[in-house]
PDB file of C-alpha atoms in Angstrom:
ATOM      1  CA  ASP P  24      -0.051  -0.271   0.013  1.00 64.00           C
ATOM      2  CA  ALA P  25       1.340   3.351  -0.597  1.00 82.00           C
ATOM      3  CA  GLY P  26       0.471   4.989   2.726  1.00 95.00           C
ATOM      4  CA  VAL P  27      -1.557   7.991   3.272  1.00 97.00           C
ATOM      5  CA  ILE P  28      -1.692  10.325   0.173  1.00 98.00           C
ATOM      6  CA  GLN P  29      -1.700  14.104   0.565  1.00 98.00           C
ATOM      7  CA  SER P  30      -1.884  17.126  -2.007  1.00 97.00           C
ATOM      8  CA  PRO P  31      -0.783  19.538  -2.451  1.00 98.00           C
ATOM      9  CA  ARG P  32       2.651  19.201  -0.621  1.00 97.00           C
ATOM     10  CA  HIS P  33       3.287  22.733  -0.783  1.00 97.00           C
ATOM     11  CA  GLU P  34       0.886  25.868  -1.223  1.00 97.00           C
ATOM     12  CA  VAL P  35       1.467  29.156  -0.662  1.00 98.00           C
ATOM     13  CA  THR P  36      -1.398  31.074  -0.783  1.00 97.00           C
ATOM     14  CA  GLU P  37      -2.746  34.890  -0.584  1.00 97.00           C
ATOM     15  CA  MET P  38      -4.898  36.335   2.496  1.00 97.00           C
ATOM     16  CA  GLY P  39      -8.661  35.733   1.819  1.00 97.00           C
ATOM     17  CA  GLN P  40      -8.131  32.845  -1.086  1.00 98.00           C
ATOM     18  CA  GLU P  41      -9.397  29.560  -0.756  1.00 97.00           C
ATOM     19  CA  VAL P  42      -7.422  26.383   0.087  1.00 98.00           C
ATOM     20  CA  THR P  43      -8.618  22.882  -0.466  1.00 98.00           C
ATOM     21  CA  LEU P  44      -6.141  19.944   1.196  1.00 98.00           C
ATOM     22  CA  ARG P  45      -6.657  16.574  -0.180  1.00 98.00           C
ATOM     23  CA  CYS P  46      -6.128  13.110   1.464  1.00 98.00           C
ATOM     24  CA  LYS P  47      -6.359   9.656   0.581  1.00 98.00           C
ATOM     25  CA  PRO P  48      -6.398   7.305   3.476  1.00 97.00           C
ATOM     26  CA  ILE P  49      -5.060   3.806   3.468  1.00 96.00           C
ATOM     27  CA  SER P  50      -7.452   1.328   1.853  1.00 95.00           C
ATOM     28  CA  GLY P  51      -9.508  -0.711   4.573  1.00 93.00           C
ATOM     29  CA  HIS P  52      -8.991   2.062   7.344  1.00 94.00           C
ATOM     30  CA  ASP P  53     -12.306   3.491   8.474  1.00 93.00           C
ATOM     31  CA  TYR P  54     -11.036   6.404  10.506  1.00 94.00           C
ATOM     32  CA  LEU P  55      -9.674   9.381   8.946  1.00 95.00           C
ATOM     33  CA  PHE P  56      -8.187  12.250  10.709  1.00 95.00           C
ATOM     34  CA  TRP P  57      -6.815  15.673   9.855  1.00 97.00           C
ATOM     35  CA  TYR P  58      -4.532  17.474  12.106  1.00 96.00           C
ATOM     36  CA  ARG P  59      -2.633  20.953  12.049  1.00 97.00           C
ATOM     37  CA  GLN P  60       1.111  20.921  13.275  1.00 96.00           C
ATOM     38  CA  THR P  61       2.617  24.486  14.435  1.00 93.00           C
ATOM     39  CA  MET P  62       5.682  25.354  16.494  1.00 88.00           C
ATOM     40  CA  MET P  63       3.350  27.151  19.256  1.00 86.00           C
ATOM     41  CA  ARG P  64       0.799  24.427  19.291  1.00 87.00           C
ATOM     42  CA  GLY P  65       2.177  20.815  18.192  1.00 89.00           C
ATOM     43  CA  LEU P  66      -0.006  18.486  16.859  1.00 92.00           C
ATOM     44  CA  GLU P  67      -3.754  19.368  16.905  1.00 91.00           C
ATOM     45  CA  LEU P  68      -6.599  17.183  16.120  1.00 91.00           C
ATOM     46  CA  LEU P  69      -9.190  19.704  14.044  1.00 95.00           C
ATOM     47  CA  ILE P  70     -11.712  16.689  12.883  1.00 94.00           C
ATOM     48  CA  TYR P  71     -11.947  12.928  12.591  1.00 93.00           C
ATOM     49  CA  PHE P  72     -14.554  10.499  10.400  1.00 95.00           C
ATOM     50  CA  ASN P  73     -15.744   7.171  10.969  1.00 93.00           C
ATOM     51  CA  ASN P  74     -16.982   5.279   7.660  1.00 95.00           C
ATOM     52  CA  ASN P  75     -16.786   8.682   6.043  1.00 96.00           C
ATOM     53  CA  VAL P  76     -19.106  10.206   9.012  1.00 96.00           C
ATOM     54  CA  PRO P  77     -17.700  13.432  10.851  1.00 95.00           C
ATOM     55  CA  ILE P  78     -17.853  12.279  14.629  1.00 91.00           C
ATOM     56  CA  ASP P  79     -15.588  14.912  16.182  1.00 90.00           C
ATOM     57  CA  ASP P  80     -15.246  18.066  14.894  1.00 92.00           C
ATOM     58  CA  SER P  81     -14.479  20.279  17.661  1.00 89.00           C
ATOM     59  CA  GLY P  82     -11.285  21.089  16.952  1.00 90.00           C
ATOM     60  CA  MET P  83     -12.059  22.809  13.769  1.00 94.00           C
ATOM     61  CA  PRO P  84     -10.853  26.313  14.491  1.00 87.00           C
ATOM     62  CA  GLU P  85     -13.702  28.272  13.419  1.00 85.00           C
ATOM     63  CA  ASP P  86     -16.133  28.401  10.155  1.00 91.00           C
ATOM     64  CA  ARG P  87     -13.751  29.378   7.717  1.00 96.00           C
ATOM     65  CA  PHE P  88     -12.969  25.335   8.318  1.00 97.00           C
ATOM     66  CA  SER P  89     -14.835  22.859   6.773  1.00 97.00           C
ATOM     67  CA  ALA P  90     -13.935  19.229   6.007  1.00 98.00           C
ATOM     68  CA  LYS P  91     -16.094  16.478   3.934  1.00 97.00           C
ATOM     69  CA  MET P  92     -15.581  12.717   3.113  1.00 98.00           C
ATOM     70  CA  PRO P  93     -17.854  11.829  -0.066  1.00 97.00           C
ATOM     71  CA  ASN P  94     -16.235   8.233  -0.080  1.00 96.00           C
ATOM     72  CA  ALA P  95     -13.905   6.153   1.604  1.00 96.00           C
ATOM     73  CA  SER P  96     -10.855   6.635  -0.463  1.00 96.00           C
ATOM     74  CA  PHE P  97     -11.131  10.584  -0.410  1.00 97.00           C
ATOM     75  CA  SER P  98     -11.336  13.580   2.088  1.00 98.00           C
ATOM     76  CA  THR P  99     -10.746  17.418   1.298  1.00 98.00           C
ATOM     77  CA  LEU P 100     -10.037  19.984   4.022  1.00 98.00           C
ATOM     78  CA  LYS P 101     -11.088  23.632   2.949  1.00 98.00           C
ATOM     79  CA  ILE P 102     -10.053  27.212   4.574  1.00 97.00           C
ATOM     80  CA  GLN P 103     -11.740  29.998   3.028  1.00 97.00           C
ATOM     81  CA  PRO P 104     -11.419  32.546   3.163  1.00 96.00           C
ATOM     82  CA  SER P 105      -7.708  31.795   4.541  1.00 97.00           C
ATOM     83  CA  GLU P 106      -5.438  33.967   6.637  1.00 97.00           C
ATOM     84  CA  PRO P 107      -1.939  34.068   7.592  1.00 97.00           C
ATOM     85  CA  ARG P 108      -2.239  32.512  11.420  1.00 96.00           C
ATOM     86  CA  ASP P 109      -3.769  29.297   8.988  1.00 97.00           C
ATOM     87  CA  SER P 110      -0.081  28.976   8.376  1.00 97.00           C
ATOM     88  CA  ALA P 111       0.867  25.359   9.416  1.00 97.00           C
ATOM     89  CA  VAL P 112       1.386  21.875   8.579  1.00 98.00           C
ATOM     90  CA  TYR P 113      -1.641  19.969   7.690  1.00 98.00           C
ATOM     91  CA  PHE P 114      -1.487  15.944   8.153  1.00 98.00           C
ATOM     92  CA  CYS P 115      -4.250  13.704   7.407  1.00 98.00           C
ATOM     93  CA  ALA P 116      -3.583  10.432   8.951  1.00 96.00           C
ATOM     94  CA  SER P 117      -5.622   7.172   9.035  1.00 95.00           C
ATOM     95  CA  SER P 118      -6.182   4.213  11.313  1.00 93.00           C
ATOM     96  CA  ILE P 119      -8.208   0.563  10.984  1.00 91.00           C
ATOM     97  CA  SER P 120      -9.925   1.561  14.315  1.00 80.00           C
ATOM     98  CA  TYR P 121     -10.052   4.443  17.406  1.00 74.00           C
ATOM     99  CA  THR P 122      -8.678   2.883  19.682  1.00 71.00           C
ATOM    100  CA  GLY P 123      -5.275   0.858  20.837  1.00 68.00           C
ATOM    101  CA  ASN P 124      -3.967   1.116  17.221  1.00 78.00           C
ATOM    102  CA  THR P 125      -1.724   2.618  14.786  1.00 87.00           C
ATOM    103  CA  ILE P 126      -2.205   6.025  13.323  1.00 91.00           C
ATOM    104  CA  TYR P 127      -0.615   6.436   9.858  1.00 95.00           C
ATOM    105  CA  PHE P 128       0.255  10.008   8.695  1.00 97.00           C
ATOM    106  CA  GLY P 129       0.558  11.223   5.259  1.00 97.00           C
ATOM    107  CA  GLU P 130       3.396  13.509   4.426  1.00 96.00           C
ATOM    108  CA  GLY P 131       1.522  16.592   5.274  1.00 97.00           C
ATOM    109  CA  SER P 132       1.047  19.794   3.229  1.00 98.00           C
ATOM    110  CA  TRP P 133       2.462  22.678   3.997  1.00 97.00           C
ATOM    111  CA  LEU P 134       0.461  25.891   3.960  1.00 98.00           C
ATOM    112  CA  THR P 135       1.770  29.490   3.730  1.00 98.00           C
ATOM    113  CA  VAL P 136      -0.549  32.207   3.544  1.00 98.00           C
ATOM    114  CA  VAL P 137       0.984  35.224   2.958  1.00 97.00           C
TER     115      VAL P 137
ATOM    116  CA  SER H  25      -7.649  21.027  32.515  1.00 64.00           C
ATOM    117  CA  GLN H  26      -6.044  18.214  30.362  1.00 68.00           C
ATOM    118  CA  LYS H  27      -2.236  18.583  29.973  1.00 80.00           C
ATOM    119  CA  ILE H  28       0.450  16.149  28.192  1.00 87.00           C
ATOM    120  CA  GLU H  29       4.189  17.636  28.892  1.00 89.00           C
ATOM    121  CA  GLN H  30       7.439  15.982  27.195  1.00 90.00           C
ATOM    122  CA  ASN H  31      10.422  16.595  29.208  1.00 76.00           C
ATOM    123  CA  SER H  32      12.025  19.007  27.331  1.00 73.00           C
ATOM    124  CA  GLU H  33      12.286  20.470  23.962  1.00 79.00           C
ATOM    125  CA  ALA H  34      15.523  19.514  22.972  1.00 89.00           C
ATOM    126  CA  LEU H  35      17.620  16.696  24.552  1.00 91.00           C
ATOM    127  CA  ASN H  36      21.326  15.996  23.136  1.00 94.00           C
ATOM    128  CA  ILE H  37      23.376  12.809  24.186  1.00 95.00           C
ATOM    129  CA  GLN H  38      26.546  11.188  22.865  1.00 96.00           C
ATOM    130  CA  GLU H  39      26.651   8.011  20.453  1.00 97.00           C
ATOM    131  CA  GLY H  40      25.825   5.056  22.272  1.00 97.00           C
ATOM    132  CA  LYS H  41      24.219   6.051  25.380  1.00 97.00           C
ATOM    133  CA  THR H  42      20.671   5.917  26.443  1.00 97.00           C
ATOM    134  CA  ALA H  43      18.463   8.159  25.595  1.00 96.00           C
ATOM    135  CA  THR H  44      15.409   8.985  28.142  1.00 96.00           C
ATOM    136  CA  LEU H  45      12.685  10.827  26.991  1.00 96.00           C
ATOM    137  CA  THR H  46       9.605  11.604  29.525  1.00 96.00           C
ATOM    138  CA  CYS H  47       5.895  12.145  28.810  1.00 95.00           C
ATOM    139  CA  ASN H  48       3.767  13.453  31.736  1.00 94.00           C
ATOM    140  CA  TYR H  49       0.460  13.630  31.540  1.00 91.00           C
ATOM    141  CA  THR H  50      -2.463  15.101  34.330  1.00 86.00           C
ATOM    142  CA  ASN H  51      -6.072  14.694  34.212  1.00 79.00           C
ATOM    143  CA  TYR H  52      -6.080  12.084  32.193  1.00 77.00           C
ATOM    144  CA  SER H  53      -6.175   8.455  32.944  1.00 79.00           C
ATOM    145  CA  PRO H  54      -5.417   7.021  29.358  1.00 82.00           C
ATOM    146  CA  ALA H  55      -6.110   3.369  28.138  1.00 80.00           C
ATOM    147  CA  TYR H  56      -2.939   3.798  26.162  1.00 87.00           C
ATOM    148  CA  LEU H  57      -0.117   5.330  25.080  1.00 90.00           C
ATOM    149  CA  GLN H  58       1.954   5.641  22.153  1.00 93.00           C
ATOM    150  CA  TRP H  59       5.228   6.803  21.116  1.00 96.00           C
ATOM    151  CA  TYR H  60       5.641   8.503  17.527  1.00 97.00           C
ATOM    152  CA  ARG H  61       9.293   9.427  15.636  1.00 98.00           C
ATOM    153  CA  GLN H  62       9.077  12.692  13.433  1.00 97.00           C
ATOM    154  CA  ASP H  63      11.931  13.267  10.943  1.00 97.00           C
ATOM    155  CA  PRO H  64      12.013  16.915   9.801  1.00 94.00           C
ATOM    156  CA  GLY H  65       9.412  17.736   6.671  1.00 93.00           C
ATOM    157  CA  ARG H  66       7.827  14.374   6.948  1.00 95.00           C
ATOM    158  CA  GLY H  67       4.523  12.913   9.148  1.00 96.00           C
ATOM    159  CA  PRO H  68       4.727  10.842  12.677  1.00 97.00           C
ATOM    160  CA  VAL H  69       5.700   7.552  12.077  1.00 96.00           C
ATOM    161  CA  PHE H  70       4.523   5.021  15.036  1.00 94.00           C
ATOM    162  CA  LEU H  71       6.766   3.238  16.996  1.00 96.00           C
ATOM    163  CA  LEU H  72       5.455   1.365  20.190  1.00 94.00           C
ATOM    164  CA  LEU H  73       2.078   1.399  21.947  1.00 93.00           C
ATOM    165  CA  ILE H  74       1.561   0.537  25.520  1.00 93.00           C
ATOM    166  CA  ARG H  75      -1.606  -0.208  27.121  1.00 90.00           C
ATOM    167  CA  GLU H  76      -2.633   0.768  30.704  1.00 87.00           C
ATOM    168  CA  ASN H  77      -2.212  -2.528  32.119  1.00 89.00           C
ATOM    169  CA  GLU H  78       1.357  -2.923  31.293  1.00 92.00           C
ATOM    170  CA  LYS H  79       4.423  -1.706  32.792  1.00 89.00           C
ATOM    171  CA  GLU H  80       7.150  -2.503  30.096  1.00 95.00           C
ATOM    172  CA  LYS H  81       7.293  -2.522  26.356  1.00 95.00           C
ATOM    173  CA  ARG H  82      10.460  -3.740  24.546  1.00 96.00           C
ATOM    174  CA  LYS H  83      11.078  -3.262  20.452  1.00 94.00           C
ATOM    175  CA  GLU H  84      14.606  -3.823  19.600  1.00 96.00           C
ATOM    176  CA  ARG H  85      16.909  -0.899  21.042  1.00 97.00           C
ATOM    177  CA  LEU H  86      13.375   0.508  22.261  1.00 98.00           C
ATOM    178  CA  LYS H  87      11.847   0.592  25.698  1.00 98.00           C
ATOM    179  CA  VAL H  88       8.805   2.393  26.545  1.00 97.00           C
ATOM    180  CA  THR H  89       7.132   2.398  30.394  1.00 96.00           C
ATOM    181  CA  PHE H  90       3.945   3.308  31.557  1.00 93.00           C
ATOM    182  CA  ASP H  91       3.391   4.323  35.446  1.00 91.00           C
ATOM    183  CA  THR H  92      -0.112   5.260  35.588  1.00 88.00           C
ATOM    184  CA  THR H  93       0.378   6.051  39.522  1.00 90.00           C
ATOM    185  CA  LEU H  94       3.027   8.756  38.209  1.00 92.00           C
ATOM    186  CA  LYS H  95       1.179   9.449  35.290  1.00 91.00           C
ATOM    187  CA  GLN H  96       4.254   9.299  33.365  1.00 93.00           C
ATOM    188  CA  SER H  97       5.726   7.161  30.453  1.00 94.00           C
ATOM    189  CA  LEU H  98       9.526   6.801  29.853  1.00 96.00           C
ATOM    190  CA  PHE H  99      10.893   6.429  26.366  1.00 97.00           C
ATOM    191  CA  HIS H 100      14.357   4.613  26.033  1.00 97.00           C
ATOM    192  CA  ILE H 101      16.839   4.074  23.100  1.00 97.00           C
ATOM    193  CA  THR H 102      19.699   2.572  24.058  1.00 97.00           C
ATOM    194  CA  ALA H 103      23.040   2.249  22.305  1.00 97.00           C
ATOM    195  CA  SER H 104      22.039   5.638  20.595  1.00 97.00           C
ATOM    196  CA  GLN H 105      22.828   6.386  17.080  1.00 97.00           C
ATOM    197  CA  PRO H 106      23.073   9.710  15.167  1.00 97.00           C
ATOM    198  CA  ALA H 107      20.338   8.214  12.933  1.00 97.00           C
ATOM    199  CA  ASP H 108      18.168   8.326  16.035  1.00 98.00           C
ATOM    200  CA  SER H 109      18.198  12.117  15.994  1.00 97.00           C
ATOM    201  CA  ALA H 110      14.568  13.181  15.161  1.00 97.00           C
ATOM    202  CA  THR H 111      11.583  14.721  17.307  1.00 96.00           C
ATOM    203  CA  TYR H 112       9.834  11.945  19.689  1.00 97.00           C
ATOM    204  CA  LEU H 113       5.896  12.550  20.234  1.00 96.00           C
ATOM    205  CA  CYS H 114       3.972  10.821  23.091  1.00 95.00           C
ATOM    206  CA  ALA H 115       0.301  10.517  22.369  1.00 92.00           C
ATOM    207  CA  LEU H 116      -2.683   9.449  24.767  1.00 89.00           C
ATOM    208  CA  TYR H 117      -5.846   8.141  24.266  1.00 81.00           C
ATOM    209  CA  SER H 118      -8.595   8.138  27.041  1.00 68.00           C
ATOM    210  CA  SER H 119     -11.836   7.227  26.920  1.00 62.00           C
ATOM    211  CA  ALA H 120     -12.906  10.561  28.016  1.00 60.00           C
ATOM    212  CA  SER H 121     -11.391  12.160  25.003  1.00 61.00           C
ATOM    213  CA  LYS H 122      -9.824  12.237  21.607  1.00 72.00           C
ATOM    214  CA  ILE H 123      -6.559  11.065  20.951  1.00 81.00           C
ATOM    215  CA  ILE H 124      -3.789  14.060  22.089  1.00 85.00           C
ATOM    216  CA  PHE H 125      -0.380  14.264  21.365  1.00 90.00           C
ATOM    217  CA  GLY H 126       2.792  15.411  23.056  1.00 92.00           C
ATOM    218  CA  SER H 127       4.299  19.082  21.758  1.00 91.00           C
ATOM    219  CA  GLY H 128       7.655  16.429  21.283  1.00 94.00           C
ATOM    220  CA  THR H 129      11.002  16.404  22.248  1.00 95.00           C
ATOM    221  CA  ARG H 130      13.710  16.746  19.529  1.00 95.00           C
ATOM    222  CA  LEU H 131      16.593  14.579  20.353  1.00 96.00           C
ATOM    223  CA  SER H 132      20.153  14.925  18.924  1.00 97.00           C
ATOM    224  CA  ILE H 133      22.860  12.292  19.324  1.00 97.00           C
ATOM    225  CA  ARG H 134      26.335  13.523  18.673  1.00 95.00           C
ATOM    226  CA  PRO H 135      28.989  11.005  17.098  1.00 92.00           C
TER     227      PRO H 135
END
């Protein structure tokens, strides 16, 4: 398996623009997670899905952020409008289950909002 | 409030020595704890999982301990090598909360 695949790897965008990050989880994994990593706040869980259904989005910073999982092999994280404080590395991860199993991370999407 | 702390931001040790990293938590009763390794520009990679009823877990040169009384996990790398240099993250799962990651300890092994 190729692992969790994220795109784009790097994105530089201007403030106010819409940003869409994409993720393909590992086949057969029922859980998908979106994390954000910054120097100040470390790795934060934004939202996670179980069988394509959003379960906990309490980590989503505000209404500018939205996430979807239309099918088992694809998820998006959208920021509209983007702000400089959204600059971070966004990781998608997947797991067979939520408890007691390895979380497999993608390589991340490095977002810079100028 | 619930908190996870990893002992220091950075740890520098001599090659061949044992590196010991600490993960302390408050206000959790974690069912298990995981350790991950993260290299610069890469995503975290799972290393070890230890459950609340386990005291110690080993994998090659890695050893993890879990003391639920002290609310602490120790992560040891024996016979450390420069290739072990990375950031190490601990993560907790508690039945009352989501999976939470510590901020990480950046380990540097000098030749």
